[in-house]
């Protein structure tokens, strides 16, 4: 990203991105929003500059509403309700940004991205690779919680396809898995610019596989992934219940491993605890090295805050770092979000960093998180894990009690936490009609009123969904 003319706008933008990461996920934000620039905020309109027309379309189509809201929250004095998006200048620059286009996920875009080799950027050996410049080893703070994973990642970066193949990193959300995987990719590319790395989320792998089936280009899909030197797949737990993709991934894995190519995977759970994952994949995921990243301790959290403050060029008094580290103890993304928020508050109001301001930032960060939009996928992920059922069962016609109950809970949560209509909820769960959805939701609601344990279960599921 270019250095913005107005540092305040850059902070407002960064705070908005932090908030959006909560609802859109970091891959989406890194891919489509991070390299945009906020040029102005005036009369309810945010003016943005983006690298390509593809970015422009994506933001207009998918992020308009959330982005306006995030920008408004962070500019307490001004409500933003419109975006004015322009493309960044010269055609040379455009070529550069095309090389940095994110791996895309929907069908048409996937086709455009992957189809004719001749249209790919001029880079015959390397895959187009989008990496976040911040996610490098130098910016990663090592502590007892991640020392082992960090050492393993270094090992892979220095000696790919050596002793740790595959490297399987796991830990809960926001603890640095993607950061470490990207650090590996950065280092590998630095050591060998010609190395072919495919770095993608599991969701992208799934979408690409599905669209290649639809378009009859599975052979092309296979070639694409089996000719790389390094395959990095983030959030591999998404393979749960995707049987055909698991099958395909199994063969991709074997082909690469046999050819002595490096594989790096991450997940929110260790291999054996990923629900409905074929045993043969579980065992392969354990072949190399499985390394866990744990929640950082207080000292590591404080060190991360200082590191981050240094990166954004602010002097963070110790007492404020300690205050934030004490209060935000669940994950690093949240810790960073609070610091960015605090910084934006200070800049916009022309105030020095202080404990009262830190308290205010903490409060609004938490409110923003509570209000964040919940996706159906988040609900499903938590429900299927908790009840040990499969999505296909929830969407089936089955009337068995062990399926009906989780299905009703999922419908209830969908009604409570999303904006979906009763028709949409009924339709999602196996094409049921509006009245079935009403019946299920009312049944859960009546039970919640009289059954304390059930009420706590719902609250616990909601908490897990919001933190997912
Ligand atoms: P995950 O992939 O595990 O959900 P990420 O890698 O996206 O988490 O990390 C979330 C944020 O926290 C990123 O901005 C990352 O840079 C930061 N982060 C996590 N762990 C560390 C660390 N040990 N040192 C510095 N930053 C970290
Ligand atoms: Mg991640």
JSON list of C-alpha atoms in Angstrom, two decimals, residues 341-353 357:
[
{"chain": "A", "resi": 341, "resn": "UNK", "atom": "CA", "xyz": [-8.52, 1.09, 17.93]},
{"chain": "A", "resi": 342, "resn": "UNK", "atom": "CA", "xyz": [-6.77, 2.90, 20.76]},
{"chain": "A", "resi": 343, "resn": "UNK", "atom": "CA", "xyz": [-4.36, 4.48, 18.33]},
{"chain": "A", "resi": 344, "resn": "UNK", "atom": "CA", "xyz": [-7.17, 5.62, 16.03]},
{"chain": "A", "resi": 345, "resn": "UNK", "atom": "CA", "xyz": [-9.07, 7.12, 18.98]},
{"chain": "A", "resi": 346, "resn": "UNK", "atom": "CA", "xyz": [-5.99, 9.03, 20.10]},
{"chain": "A", "resi": 347, "resn": "UNK", "atom": "CA", "xyz": [-5.19, 10.30, 16.61]},
{"chain": "A", "resi": 348, "resn": "UNK", "atom": "CA", "xyz": [-8.72, 11.35, 15.72]},
{"chain": "A", "resi": 349, "resn": "UNK", "atom": "CA", "xyz": [-9.30, 13.18, 18.97]},
{"chain": "A", "resi": 350, "resn": "UNK", "atom": "CA", "xyz": [-5.80, 14.60, 19.15]},
{"chain": "A", "resi": 351, "resn": "UNK", "atom": "CA", "xyz": [-5.22, 12.99, 22.55]},
{"chain": "A", "resi": 352, "resn": "UNK", "atom": "CA", "xyz": [-2.17, 11.28, 24.03]},
{"chain": "A", "resi": 353, "resn": "UNK", "atom": "CA", "xyz": [-2.39, 7.56, 24.80]},
{"chain": "A", "resi": 357, "resn": "UNK", "atom": "CA", "xyz": [-8.59, 6.05, 26.46]}
]
